[in-house]
Amino acid sequence: MKPIDEHHDCRPVGEILHQIGGKWTVLIITKLADGPMRFGEIKRMIGGISQKVLTATLRDLEMDGFVTRTVTPSIPPRVDYELTDLGYDLQVPLKAIGQWATINRPKVLDARRQYFAEHPDAMPARMGRIAELKQAAE
C-alpha cells in the first residue's frame, strides 16, 4: 500500500467542510456572531430547525471547538452558547461564501434552466433534490 501524500489527500479538508458546510451550522454560527445566546433564542431565530437537530449541531460545534456552552446554576438552569475565537475566525470565509452565493445565484439558476431545457428527462437517483433544483430554476 502506498503512503498517503498529505498534500494530495482531500480527506482532512472534506472532514472539516462536512461540519462547517451544513446549512444549520452556517446559520447558527452567523447568529452567534452577535454574541452569546440561549438555546431558545437560537431556535427562535432559526426557523425550521428542530430541537433535536439544534441540540446535535450545537454539540458538534462545541466538540469541534467553534462554540462554548456555559451552564449557570439557577432554576431553571441557564445555558448560553457563544462562539470561540475559532468560531469567530470562521466568520470570514462564511461571509465570503455567502456574498459569492448571493451575487452568483442568478447565474447558477440560469445554468440550471439551460441544463433542464437541454436535458428534460434528467432524473438521477436524487429525484427529490432535482425537483427542488428545477423548481428554483423556474
Short mmCIF file of C-alpha atoms in Angstrom, two decimals:
data_model
loop_
_atom_site.label_atom_id
_atom_site.label_comp_id
_atom_site.label_asym_id
_atom_site.label_seq_id
_atom_site.Cartn_x
_atom_site.Cartn_y
_atom_site.Cartn_z
CA MET A 1 0.00 0.00 0.00
CA LYS A 2 1.32 3.44 -0.95
CA PRO A 3 1.78 6.02 1.81
CA ILE A 4 -0.75 8.86 1.71
CA ASP A 5 0.64 12.11 0.37
CA GLU A 6 -0.77 14.71 2.76
CA HIS A 7 -0.72 17.37 0.02
CA HIS A 8 -2.99 15.28 -2.22
CA ASP A 9 -5.26 13.78 0.44
CA CYS A 10 -8.61 15.58 0.43
CA ARG A 11 -9.97 13.72 3.46
CA PRO A 12 -8.87 16.31 6.06
CA VAL A 13 -10.47 19.12 4.06
CA GLY A 14 -13.61 17.07 3.45
CA GLU A 15 -13.90 16.25 7.15
CA ILE A 16 -13.89 19.93 8.17
CA LEU A 17 -16.06 21.09 5.26
CA HIS A 18 -18.63 18.44 6.13
CA GLN A 19 -19.06 20.01 9.56
CA ILE A 20 -18.90 23.70 8.68
CA GLY A 21 -20.75 23.40 5.38
CA GLY A 22 -24.08 22.28 6.78
CA LYS A 23 -26.90 24.81 6.47
CA TRP A 24 -27.68 24.68 10.19
CA THR A 25 -24.04 25.14 11.13
CA VAL A 26 -23.73 28.22 8.94
CA LEU A 27 -26.93 29.72 10.33
CA ILE A 28 -26.01 29.01 13.97
CA ILE A 29 -22.52 30.45 13.63
CA THR A 30 -23.90 33.52 11.86
CA LYS A 31 -26.46 34.12 14.63
CA LEU A 32 -23.90 33.60 17.41
CA ALA A 33 -21.61 36.20 15.82
CA ASP A 34 -23.80 38.82 17.54
CA GLY A 35 -22.88 37.44 20.97
CA PRO A 36 -23.87 34.71 23.43
CA MET A 37 -27.36 33.28 23.12
CA ARG A 38 -29.56 30.83 24.95
CA PHE A 39 -30.84 27.70 23.23
CA GLY A 40 -34.39 29.05 22.88
CA GLU A 41 -33.15 32.30 21.34
CA ILE A 42 -31.16 30.42 18.73
CA LYS A 43 -34.14 28.17 17.95
CA ARG A 44 -36.47 31.16 17.51
CA MET A 45 -34.01 32.98 15.24
CA ILE A 46 -33.51 29.95 13.00
CA GLY A 47 -36.86 28.93 11.59
CA GLY A 48 -37.43 25.32 10.66
CA ILE A 49 -34.78 23.69 12.84
CA SER A 50 -35.97 21.00 15.22
CA GLN A 51 -34.87 20.87 18.84
CA LYS A 52 -33.12 17.55 18.17
CA VAL A 53 -31.14 18.89 15.20
CA LEU A 54 -30.24 22.12 17.01
CA THR A 55 -29.01 20.16 20.04
CA ALA A 56 -26.92 17.81 17.86
CA THR A 57 -25.46 20.67 15.81
CA LEU A 58 -24.54 22.69 18.90
CA ARG A 59 -22.87 19.59 20.39
CA ASP A 60 -20.87 19.06 17.21
CA LEU A 61 -19.84 22.73 17.15
CA GLU A 62 -18.78 22.50 20.79
CA MET A 63 -16.87 19.27 20.13
CA ASP A 64 -15.00 20.86 17.21
CA GLY A 65 -14.09 23.98 19.20
CA PHE A 66 -16.33 26.51 17.43
CA VAL A 67 -18.77 27.07 20.31
CA THR A 68 -18.63 27.07 24.10
CA ARG A 69 -21.53 26.02 26.29
CA THR A 70 -21.85 27.68 29.68
CA VAL A 71 -24.29 26.42 32.30
CA THR A 72 -25.28 28.90 35.02
CA PRO A 73 -26.82 27.16 38.03
CA SER A 74 -30.26 28.62 38.55
CA ILE A 75 -33.83 27.39 38.47
CA PRO A 76 -34.25 26.55 35.65
CA PRO A 77 -30.56 26.24 34.70
CA ARG A 78 -29.39 28.87 32.23
CA VAL A 79 -27.37 27.57 29.28
CA ASP A 80 -25.59 30.02 26.98
CA TYR A 81 -23.78 29.29 23.73
CA GLU A 82 -21.01 31.52 22.45
CA LEU A 83 -18.52 31.45 19.61
CA THR A 84 -14.91 30.71 20.46
CA ASP A 85 -12.04 32.51 18.76
CA LEU A 86 -12.06 29.69 16.20
CA GLY A 87 -15.79 30.23 15.64
CA TYR A 88 -15.30 33.97 15.13
CA ASP A 89 -12.42 33.22 12.76
CA LEU A 90 -14.79 31.06 10.71
CA GLN A 91 -16.96 34.14 10.05
CA VAL A 92 -14.51 35.43 7.42
CA PRO A 93 -14.81 32.55 4.94
CA LEU A 94 -18.52 32.06 5.67
CA LYS A 95 -19.26 35.70 4.86
CA ALA A 96 -17.19 35.45 1.67
CA ILE A 97 -19.06 32.32 0.55
CA GLY A 98 -22.40 33.92 1.44
CA GLN A 99 -21.59 37.01 -0.61
CA TRP A 100 -20.41 34.88 -3.51
CA ALA A 101 -23.61 32.80 -3.37
CA THR A 102 -25.81 35.90 -3.31
CA ILE A 103 -24.01 37.52 -6.22
CA ASN A 104 -23.81 34.36 -8.35
CA ARG A 105 -27.19 32.74 -7.62
CA PRO A 106 -28.79 34.21 -10.78
CA LYS A 107 -26.00 32.70 -12.90
CA VAL A 108 -26.42 29.31 -11.23
CA LEU A 109 -30.20 29.40 -11.75
CA ASP A 110 -29.68 30.34 -15.42
CA ALA A 111 -27.30 27.40 -15.83
CA ARG A 112 -29.87 25.07 -14.25
CA ARG A 113 -32.63 26.35 -16.56
CA GLN A 114 -30.38 25.76 -19.54
CA TYR A 115 -29.41 22.28 -18.33
CA PHE A 116 -33.02 21.20 -17.80
CA ALA A 117 -34.03 22.70 -21.16
CA GLU A 118 -31.33 20.60 -22.84
CA HIS A 119 -31.95 17.51 -20.67
CA PRO A 120 -35.72 17.42 -19.97
CA ASP A 121 -35.60 13.79 -18.85
CA ALA A 122 -32.71 14.30 -16.40
CA MET A 123 -33.77 12.37 -13.33
CA PRO A 124 -30.85 10.80 -11.45
CA ALA A 125 -31.26 8.90 -8.19
CA ARG A 126 -31.63 12.18 -6.26
CA MET A 127 -35.09 12.85 -7.70
CA GLY A 128 -36.29 14.91 -4.75
CA ARG A 129 -33.24 17.15 -4.92
CA ILE A 130 -33.55 17.51 -8.69
CA ALA A 131 -37.20 18.54 -8.32
CA GLU A 132 -36.10 21.25 -5.86
CA LEU A 133 -33.43 22.42 -8.31
CA LYS A 134 -35.91 22.52 -11.19
CA GLN A 135 -38.38 24.49 -9.10
CA ALA A 136 -35.69 27.01 -8.09
CA ALA A 137 -34.62 27.38 -11.70
CA GLU A 138 -38.17 28.12 -12.89
#
